[in-house]
Every structure is written in structure tokens, then in C-alpha cells.
Coordinates of C-alpha atoms in Angstrom, one line a residue:
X1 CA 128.0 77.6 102.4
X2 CA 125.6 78.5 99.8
X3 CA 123.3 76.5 98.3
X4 CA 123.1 74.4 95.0
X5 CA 119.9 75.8 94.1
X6 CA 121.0 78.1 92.1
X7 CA 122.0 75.3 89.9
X8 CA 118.7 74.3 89.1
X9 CA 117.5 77.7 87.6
X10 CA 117.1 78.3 83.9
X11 CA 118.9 81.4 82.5
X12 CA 118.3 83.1 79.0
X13 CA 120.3 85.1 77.1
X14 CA 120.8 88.7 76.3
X15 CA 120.7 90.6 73.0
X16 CA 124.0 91.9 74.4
X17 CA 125.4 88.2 74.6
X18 CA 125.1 88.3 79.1
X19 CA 122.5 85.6 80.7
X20 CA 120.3 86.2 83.0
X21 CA 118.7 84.1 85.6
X22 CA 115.2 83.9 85.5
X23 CA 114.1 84.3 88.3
X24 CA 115.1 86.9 91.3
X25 CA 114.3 88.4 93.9
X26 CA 112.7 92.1 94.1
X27 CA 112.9 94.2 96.7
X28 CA 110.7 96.8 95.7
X29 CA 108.6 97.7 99.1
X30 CA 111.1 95.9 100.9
X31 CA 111.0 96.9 104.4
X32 CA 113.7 99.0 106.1
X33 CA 116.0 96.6 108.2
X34 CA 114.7 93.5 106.4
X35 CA 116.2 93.5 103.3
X36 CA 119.4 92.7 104.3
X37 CA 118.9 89.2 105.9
X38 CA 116.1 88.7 103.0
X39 CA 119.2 89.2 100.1
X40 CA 121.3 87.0 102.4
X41 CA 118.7 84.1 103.0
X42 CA 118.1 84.4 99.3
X43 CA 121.7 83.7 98.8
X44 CA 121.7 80.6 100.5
X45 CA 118.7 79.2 98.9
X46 CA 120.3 79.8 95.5
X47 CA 119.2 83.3 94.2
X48 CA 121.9 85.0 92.0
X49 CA 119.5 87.9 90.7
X50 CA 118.4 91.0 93.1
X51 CA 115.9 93.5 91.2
X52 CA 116.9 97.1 92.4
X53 CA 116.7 100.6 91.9
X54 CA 117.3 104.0 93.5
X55 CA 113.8 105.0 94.7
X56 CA 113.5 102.1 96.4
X57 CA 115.8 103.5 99.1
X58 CA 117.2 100.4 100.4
X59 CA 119.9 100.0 97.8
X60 CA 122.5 100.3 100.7
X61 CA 121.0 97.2 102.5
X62 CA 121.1 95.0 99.8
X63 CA 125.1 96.0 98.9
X64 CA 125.8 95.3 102.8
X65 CA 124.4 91.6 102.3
X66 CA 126.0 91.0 99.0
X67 CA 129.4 92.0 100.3
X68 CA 129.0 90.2 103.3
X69 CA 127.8 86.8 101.4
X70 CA 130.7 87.5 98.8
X71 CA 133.3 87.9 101.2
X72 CA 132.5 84.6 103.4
X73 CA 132.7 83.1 99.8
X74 CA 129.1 82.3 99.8
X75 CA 128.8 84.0 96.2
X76 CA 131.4 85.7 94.2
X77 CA 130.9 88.5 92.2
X78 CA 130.8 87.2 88.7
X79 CA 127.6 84.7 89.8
X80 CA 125.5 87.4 90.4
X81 CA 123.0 89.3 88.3
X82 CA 121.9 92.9 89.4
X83 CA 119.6 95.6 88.3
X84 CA 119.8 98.6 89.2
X85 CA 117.2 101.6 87.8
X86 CA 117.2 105.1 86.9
X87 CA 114.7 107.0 88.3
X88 CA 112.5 110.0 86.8
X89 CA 114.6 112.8 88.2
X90 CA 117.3 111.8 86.6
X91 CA 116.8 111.9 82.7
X92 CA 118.6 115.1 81.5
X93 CA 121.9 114.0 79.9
X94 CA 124.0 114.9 82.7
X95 CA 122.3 113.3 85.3
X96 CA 122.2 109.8 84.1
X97 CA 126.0 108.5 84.5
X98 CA 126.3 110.5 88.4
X99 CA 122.7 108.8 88.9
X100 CA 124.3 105.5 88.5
X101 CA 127.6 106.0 90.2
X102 CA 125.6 106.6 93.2
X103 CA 123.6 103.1 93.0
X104 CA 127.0 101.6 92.2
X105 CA 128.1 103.4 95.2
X106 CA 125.1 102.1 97.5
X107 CA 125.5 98.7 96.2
X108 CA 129.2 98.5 96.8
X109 CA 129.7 97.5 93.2
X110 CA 131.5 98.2 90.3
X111 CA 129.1 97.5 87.8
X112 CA 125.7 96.4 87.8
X113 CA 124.5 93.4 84.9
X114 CA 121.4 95.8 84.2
X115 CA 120.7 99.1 84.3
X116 CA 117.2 100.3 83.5
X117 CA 115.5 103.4 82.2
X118 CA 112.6 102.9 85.0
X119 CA 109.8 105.1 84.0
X120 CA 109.3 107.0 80.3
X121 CA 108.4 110.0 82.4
X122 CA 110.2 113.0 83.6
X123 CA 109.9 114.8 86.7
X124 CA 112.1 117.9 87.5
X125 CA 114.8 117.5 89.9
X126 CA 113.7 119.6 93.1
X127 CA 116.1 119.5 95.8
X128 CA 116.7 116.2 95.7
X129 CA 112.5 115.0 96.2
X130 CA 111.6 111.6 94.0
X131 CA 108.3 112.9 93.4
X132 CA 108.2 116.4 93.1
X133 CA 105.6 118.8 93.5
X134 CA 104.3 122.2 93.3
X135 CA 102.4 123.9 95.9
X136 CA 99.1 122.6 95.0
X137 CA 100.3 119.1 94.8
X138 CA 100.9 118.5 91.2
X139 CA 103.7 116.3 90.0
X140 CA 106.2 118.8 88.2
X141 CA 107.4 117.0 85.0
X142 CA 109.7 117.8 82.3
X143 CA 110.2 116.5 78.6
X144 CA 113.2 115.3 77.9
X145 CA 113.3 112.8 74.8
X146 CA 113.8 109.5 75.7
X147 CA 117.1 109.0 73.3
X148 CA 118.7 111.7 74.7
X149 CA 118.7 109.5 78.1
X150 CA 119.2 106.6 76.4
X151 CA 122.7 107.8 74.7
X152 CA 124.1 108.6 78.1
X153 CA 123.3 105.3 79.2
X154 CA 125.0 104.0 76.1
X155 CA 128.2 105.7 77.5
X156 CA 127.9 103.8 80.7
X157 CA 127.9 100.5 79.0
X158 CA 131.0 102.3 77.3
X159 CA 132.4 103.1 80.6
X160 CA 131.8 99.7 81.8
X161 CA 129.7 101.2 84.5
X162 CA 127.1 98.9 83.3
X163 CA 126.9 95.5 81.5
X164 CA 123.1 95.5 79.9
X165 CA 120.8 98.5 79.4
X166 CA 117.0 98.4 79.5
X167 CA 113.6 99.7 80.0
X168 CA 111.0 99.7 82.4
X169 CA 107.0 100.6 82.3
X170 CA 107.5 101.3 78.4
X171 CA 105.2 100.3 75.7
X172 CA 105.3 99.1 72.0
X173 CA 105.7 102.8 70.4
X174 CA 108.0 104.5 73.4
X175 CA 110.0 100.8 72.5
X176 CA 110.7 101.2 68.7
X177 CA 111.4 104.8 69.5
X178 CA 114.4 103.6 71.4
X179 CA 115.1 100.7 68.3
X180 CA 115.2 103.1 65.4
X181 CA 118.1 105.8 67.3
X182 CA 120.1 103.6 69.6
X183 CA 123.3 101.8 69.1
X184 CA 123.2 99.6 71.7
X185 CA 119.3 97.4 71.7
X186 CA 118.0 97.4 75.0
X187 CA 117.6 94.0 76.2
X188 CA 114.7 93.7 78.7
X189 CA 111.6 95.3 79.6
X190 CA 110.3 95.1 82.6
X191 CA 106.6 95.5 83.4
X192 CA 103.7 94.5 85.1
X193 CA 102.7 90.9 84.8
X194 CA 100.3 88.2 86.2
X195 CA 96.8 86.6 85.0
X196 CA 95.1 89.7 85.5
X197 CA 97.4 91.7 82.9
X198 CA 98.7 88.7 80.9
X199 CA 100.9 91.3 78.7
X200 CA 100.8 88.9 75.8
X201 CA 100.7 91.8 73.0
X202 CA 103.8 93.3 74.5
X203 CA 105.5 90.2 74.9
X204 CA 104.9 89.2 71.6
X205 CA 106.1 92.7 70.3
X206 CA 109.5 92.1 72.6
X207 CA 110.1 88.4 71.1
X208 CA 110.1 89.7 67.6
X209 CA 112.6 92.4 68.9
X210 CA 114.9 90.4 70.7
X211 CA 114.0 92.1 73.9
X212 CA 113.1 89.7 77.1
X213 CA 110.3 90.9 79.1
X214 CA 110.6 90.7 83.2
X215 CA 107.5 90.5 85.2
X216 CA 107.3 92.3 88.3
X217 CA 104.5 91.9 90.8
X218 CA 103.4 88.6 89.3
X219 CA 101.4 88.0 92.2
X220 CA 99.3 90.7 91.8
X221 CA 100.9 92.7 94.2
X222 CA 98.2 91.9 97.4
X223 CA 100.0 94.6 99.8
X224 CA 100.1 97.4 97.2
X225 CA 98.8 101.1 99.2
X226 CA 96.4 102.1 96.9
X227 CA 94.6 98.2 97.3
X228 CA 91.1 98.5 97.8
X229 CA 89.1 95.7 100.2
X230 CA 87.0 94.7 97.3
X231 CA 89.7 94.3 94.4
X232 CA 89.9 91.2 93.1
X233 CA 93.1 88.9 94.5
X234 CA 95.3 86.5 92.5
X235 CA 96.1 84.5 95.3
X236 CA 92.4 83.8 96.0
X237 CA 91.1 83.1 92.3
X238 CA 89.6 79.9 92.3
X239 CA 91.3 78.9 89.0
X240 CA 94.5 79.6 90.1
X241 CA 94.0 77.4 93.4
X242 CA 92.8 74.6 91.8
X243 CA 95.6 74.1 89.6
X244 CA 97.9 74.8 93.1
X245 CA 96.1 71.8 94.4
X246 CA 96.2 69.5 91.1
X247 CA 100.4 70.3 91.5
X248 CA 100.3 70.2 95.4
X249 CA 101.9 74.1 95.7
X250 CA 100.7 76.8 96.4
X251 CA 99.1 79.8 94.3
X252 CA 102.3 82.1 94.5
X253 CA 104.0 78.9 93.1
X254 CA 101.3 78.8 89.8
X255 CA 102.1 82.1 89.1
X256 CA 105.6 82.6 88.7
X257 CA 105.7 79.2 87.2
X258 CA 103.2 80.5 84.8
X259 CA 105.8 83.2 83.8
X260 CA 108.9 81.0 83.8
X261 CA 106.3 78.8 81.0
X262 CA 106.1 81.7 78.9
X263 CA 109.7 82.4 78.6
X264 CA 109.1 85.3 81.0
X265 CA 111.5 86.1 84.0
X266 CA 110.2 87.0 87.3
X267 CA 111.1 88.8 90.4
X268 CA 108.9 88.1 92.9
X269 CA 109.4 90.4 96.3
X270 CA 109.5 89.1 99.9
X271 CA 111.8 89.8 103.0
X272 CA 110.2 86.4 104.4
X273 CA 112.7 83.7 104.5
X274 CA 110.2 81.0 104.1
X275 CA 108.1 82.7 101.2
X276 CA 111.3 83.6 99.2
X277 CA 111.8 79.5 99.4
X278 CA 109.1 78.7 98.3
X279 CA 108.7 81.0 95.4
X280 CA 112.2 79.5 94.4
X281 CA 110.6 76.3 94.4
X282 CA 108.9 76.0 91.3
X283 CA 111.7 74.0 89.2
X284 CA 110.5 70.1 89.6
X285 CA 107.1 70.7 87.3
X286 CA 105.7 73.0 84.9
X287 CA 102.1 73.8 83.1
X288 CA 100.1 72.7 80.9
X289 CA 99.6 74.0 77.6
X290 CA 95.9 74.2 78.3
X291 CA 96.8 75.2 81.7
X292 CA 98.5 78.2 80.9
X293 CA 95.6 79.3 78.6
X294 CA 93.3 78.7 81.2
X295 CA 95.1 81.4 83.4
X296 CA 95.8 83.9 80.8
X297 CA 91.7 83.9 80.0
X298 CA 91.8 85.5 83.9
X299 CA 93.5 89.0 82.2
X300 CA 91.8 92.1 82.8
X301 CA 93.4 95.3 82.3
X302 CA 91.7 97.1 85.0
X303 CA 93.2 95.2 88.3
X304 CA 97.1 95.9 87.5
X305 CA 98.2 97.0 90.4
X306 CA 100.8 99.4 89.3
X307 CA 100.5 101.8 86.3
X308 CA 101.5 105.3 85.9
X309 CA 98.0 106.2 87.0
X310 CA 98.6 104.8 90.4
X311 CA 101.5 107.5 90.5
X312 CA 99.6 110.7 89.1
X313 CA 96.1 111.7 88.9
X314 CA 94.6 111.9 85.8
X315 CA 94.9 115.3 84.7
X316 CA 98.4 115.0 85.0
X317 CA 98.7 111.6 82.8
X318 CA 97.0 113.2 80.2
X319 CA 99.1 116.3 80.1
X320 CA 101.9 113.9 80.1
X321 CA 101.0 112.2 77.3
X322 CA 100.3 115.3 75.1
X323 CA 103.9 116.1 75.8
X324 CA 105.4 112.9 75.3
X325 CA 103.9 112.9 72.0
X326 CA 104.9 116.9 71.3
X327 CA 108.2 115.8 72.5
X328 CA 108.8 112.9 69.8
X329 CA 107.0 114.8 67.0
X330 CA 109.5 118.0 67.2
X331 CA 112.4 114.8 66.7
X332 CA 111.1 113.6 64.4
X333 CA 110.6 117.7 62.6
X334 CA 113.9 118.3 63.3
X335 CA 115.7 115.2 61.9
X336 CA 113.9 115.8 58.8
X337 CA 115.0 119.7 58.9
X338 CA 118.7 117.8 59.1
X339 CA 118.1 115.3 56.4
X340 CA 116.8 118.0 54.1
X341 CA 120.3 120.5 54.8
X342 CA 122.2 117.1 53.9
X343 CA 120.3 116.8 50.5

């Protein structure tokens, strides 16, 4: 049978009235083959929230454990909190509601509790390829206004396809964008967060919008590809292991503690059964006021370990961001054209 674990984790609420544990368990470079025994074993130790999403490719693996765990009555449905994502290929209108019928389909589900826009960037959909390119290796984007996704994604809550909808990767502006043309607020935003990249403008931005904020890679993602040997390592910073030994755990233990103490959920990844204990055990004690500041003094903008820049080069960003920005501006011309014709 399961475990009572889950009993001892904190969940917060929703602007759309849900809760949501807070903390689960990503599987974002979860290896093939793995990730189903990790979801189980997660299960059992008293996880009821998987972090998901289509490019991660092993969407399937983690609906095989969840049915299996829900059918030996480990679990049942209606505990469990899942996120599923849309990814970049899929942002034109039509796209979005098929894009999430097929992670429903992977997952074995009926719903998800959270569907989130993923990335506020839009590649062309090429024969099926996440990351498209052209024959010189450039990322082939398109620019489709955010709230034109976001509306079909308002129908799926509609639908009931979908519970919660949210962002990833977004910031402040590409966030009130959403706010001022949306019916339904989106309730989470999930980015990058640890020490290094304390995120506390953002969060504070999100608070005063109603809109939790989910830290992924909050241990500074060590096994990220694109690591280089002399980049700095959370799990080694010597402020962060001596408050590990002052609480007898260990550095992966400060960290997502840290986030939990900042009203923050977490989803830290791991396919190891031991490691995904131990990360859940970070209930019986919590930081320090003075503690926490110590850590977030630690944040430096250049060592996130996953920005848009790790996805493109930097010509690319930049051209990206000139038509993001072209992209909102002819809204924002055109809306006025409409309010004029209606004076």
C-alpha cells in the first residue's frame, strides 16, 4: 500500500479554487526505462504531483506507472496532481486542444490538474521535429501572439480537458500580457529557481497577481549538457553545506526546503529511488529567517542552468525578441484601430 507521506505535505491553493501539492516530482531528463519505477517508487513514498510535458518524451512511462499504482489502489485518481505542457510547435490556435489530447492520451488520463504554455516562443511545426531547423542549423520560429494560444487553452479548461492553465519560462511583461486579455488567470508559473537565480523580483510580481511560482531545477541542475567543468555547483557551495550540517541533511534537502520557505513549490527530478526520498524528506524542520537570506545573497544571474539561451544561439534570441515585441505592438495597433470603429 501506499504510503502516508503524502499526508505530511503542505498544499496551496489555486487562483482557480484547485490545490496543489508542493512539492513533486519532475521528470524532465528522466531516463528512458527509468521513469516508470521512479513515478511508482514516488508513489509509495507519498508523491501525488508528477511535473510533465510532451518534449520530454517519456509521457507514456509515467501514465503506465500511474495506472498501474491506481489500479492496485495505491492512489486514485482524484489524489493526484499532474502537469502536463505545451510545447513550441504547437502554438497556432488549432494545434493547442489536439496537442493536449495527445499528452492526455500518453498519460492515460482524462484530464490533467495543469496544463502549461511551456515556452513564450514559437517554432514552426516541421514534420513533426521539436526543434526545428533550416539547413544551416537555425531554429525556424514563428510569431504567434501569445493570447491567441492562450484562448484555446481557455477552451480546454471549457472542455474539461484541463483543470488549471499556466505558464512556463515567462516574465513580468509576457505575464500581464496574458492578465489584461484572458478570462481565465493563469495560475502558476514555472521557472528556474535555486540560490544562484533566487527569482525574487518575479516572485514578488506573481504574489501581487495571484499567480504561484514553481521552481524547477532547484538544485542547480548539476547534470545539465551544456555544464561546463568549471561552473560553479550548488550542491558544493560552502554556505549551503554548512547549513546541511547545522540541520543534519543534506544540501539537496536545503534547497528545496529553501523553496518550500518562500511559499515556492518545487519539483525536484530523480529516477533514483533513494534520492527521490530523501528530497521528500524535508517536512520535520524549516529555515531560518536569516538563513534564507543568507542563501538568496548566493544569486547570480549568470549560472541558471536553463534559459532560452541554452536553447538558441544568440542571434537567434535577439531576432526572437524583436518579433515578440513587433508581434504584441501590431495587438496592441490593431485593438486601438477596433476601439476607434466602436467610437
Amino acid at each position: 500500500m501506499a504510503s502516508s507521506g503524502a499526508a505530511k505535505v503542505p498544499k496551496i491553493k489555486l487562483n482557480s479554487g484547485y490545490e496543489m501539492p508542493m512539492i513533486g516530482l519532475g521528470t524532465w531528463k528522466s531516463e528512458p526505462g527509468k521513469v516508470t519505477q521512479a513515478v511508482k517508487d514516488a508513489v509509495d513514498i507519498g508523491y501525488r504531483h508528477f511535473d510533465c510535458a510532451f518534449v520530454y518524451q517519456n509521457e507514456a512511462e509515467v501514465g503506465k506507472a500511474l495506472k498501474e499504482k491506481i489500479s492496485n489502489g495505491d492512489v486514485t485518481r482524484e489524489e493526484l496532481f499532474i502537469t502536463s505542457k505545451l510545447w513550441n510547435t504547437f502554438h497556432k490556435p488549432e494545434k493547442v486542444e489536439p496537442a493536449l489530447k495527445k499528452s492526455l492520451s500518453l498519460l492515460g488520463l482524462d484530464y490533467v490538474d495543469l496544463y502549461l504554455f511551456h515556452w513564450p516562443i514559437s517554432f514552426i511545426d516541421k514534420d513533426g521535429e521539436l526543434f526545428p531547423k533550416d539547413e544551416h542549423g537555425k531554429h525556424l520560429f514563428e510569431v504567434i501572439d501569445h493570447i491567441d494560444t492562450w484562448r484555446e487553452m481557455e477552451k480546454c479548461v471549457e472542455l474539461g480537458l484541463v483543470r488549471s492553465i499556466g505558464l512556463s519560462n515567462f516574465n513580468s511583461r509576457q505575464i500581464q500580457h496574458i492578465m489584461d486579455n484572458s478570462k481565465i488567470k493563469p495560475v502558476v508559473n514555472q521557472v528556474e529557481c535555486h540560490p544562484y537565480l533566487n527569482q525574487k523580483r518575479l516572485i514578488e510580481f506573481c504574489k501581487m497577481k495571484d499567480i504561484v511560482v514553481t521552481a524547477y531545477s532547484p538544485l542547480g541542475s548539476p547534470e545539465r549538457p551544456w555544464a561546463k567543468p568549471d561552473d560553479p555547483n550548488l550542491l558544493e557551495e560552502p554556505r549551503i553545506k554548512s547549513v546541511a550540517q547545522l540541520y543534519r541533511k543534506t544540501s539537496a534537502q536545503i534547497l528545496i526546503r529553501y523553496q518550500i520557505d518562500r511559499g515556492v513549490s518545487v519539483i525536484p527530478k530523480s529516477v533514483n529511488k533513494s534520492r527521490i526520498e530523501e528530497n521528500f524528506n524535508i517536512f520535520d524542520f524549516s529555515l531560518q529567517a536569516k538563513e534564507m537570506e543568507n542563501l538568496s545573497w548566493l544569486d547570480e544571474e549568470d549560472n541558471r542552468s536553463m534559459n532560452v539561451e541554452n536553447l538558441l544561439n544568440v542571434s537567434e534570441t535577439l531576432l526572437l525578441v524583436k518579433q515578440v515585441r513587433l508581434s504584441t505592438k501590431k495587438r496592441k495597433i490593431t485593438e486601438n484601430q477596433r476601439e476607434n470603429h466602436r467610437l
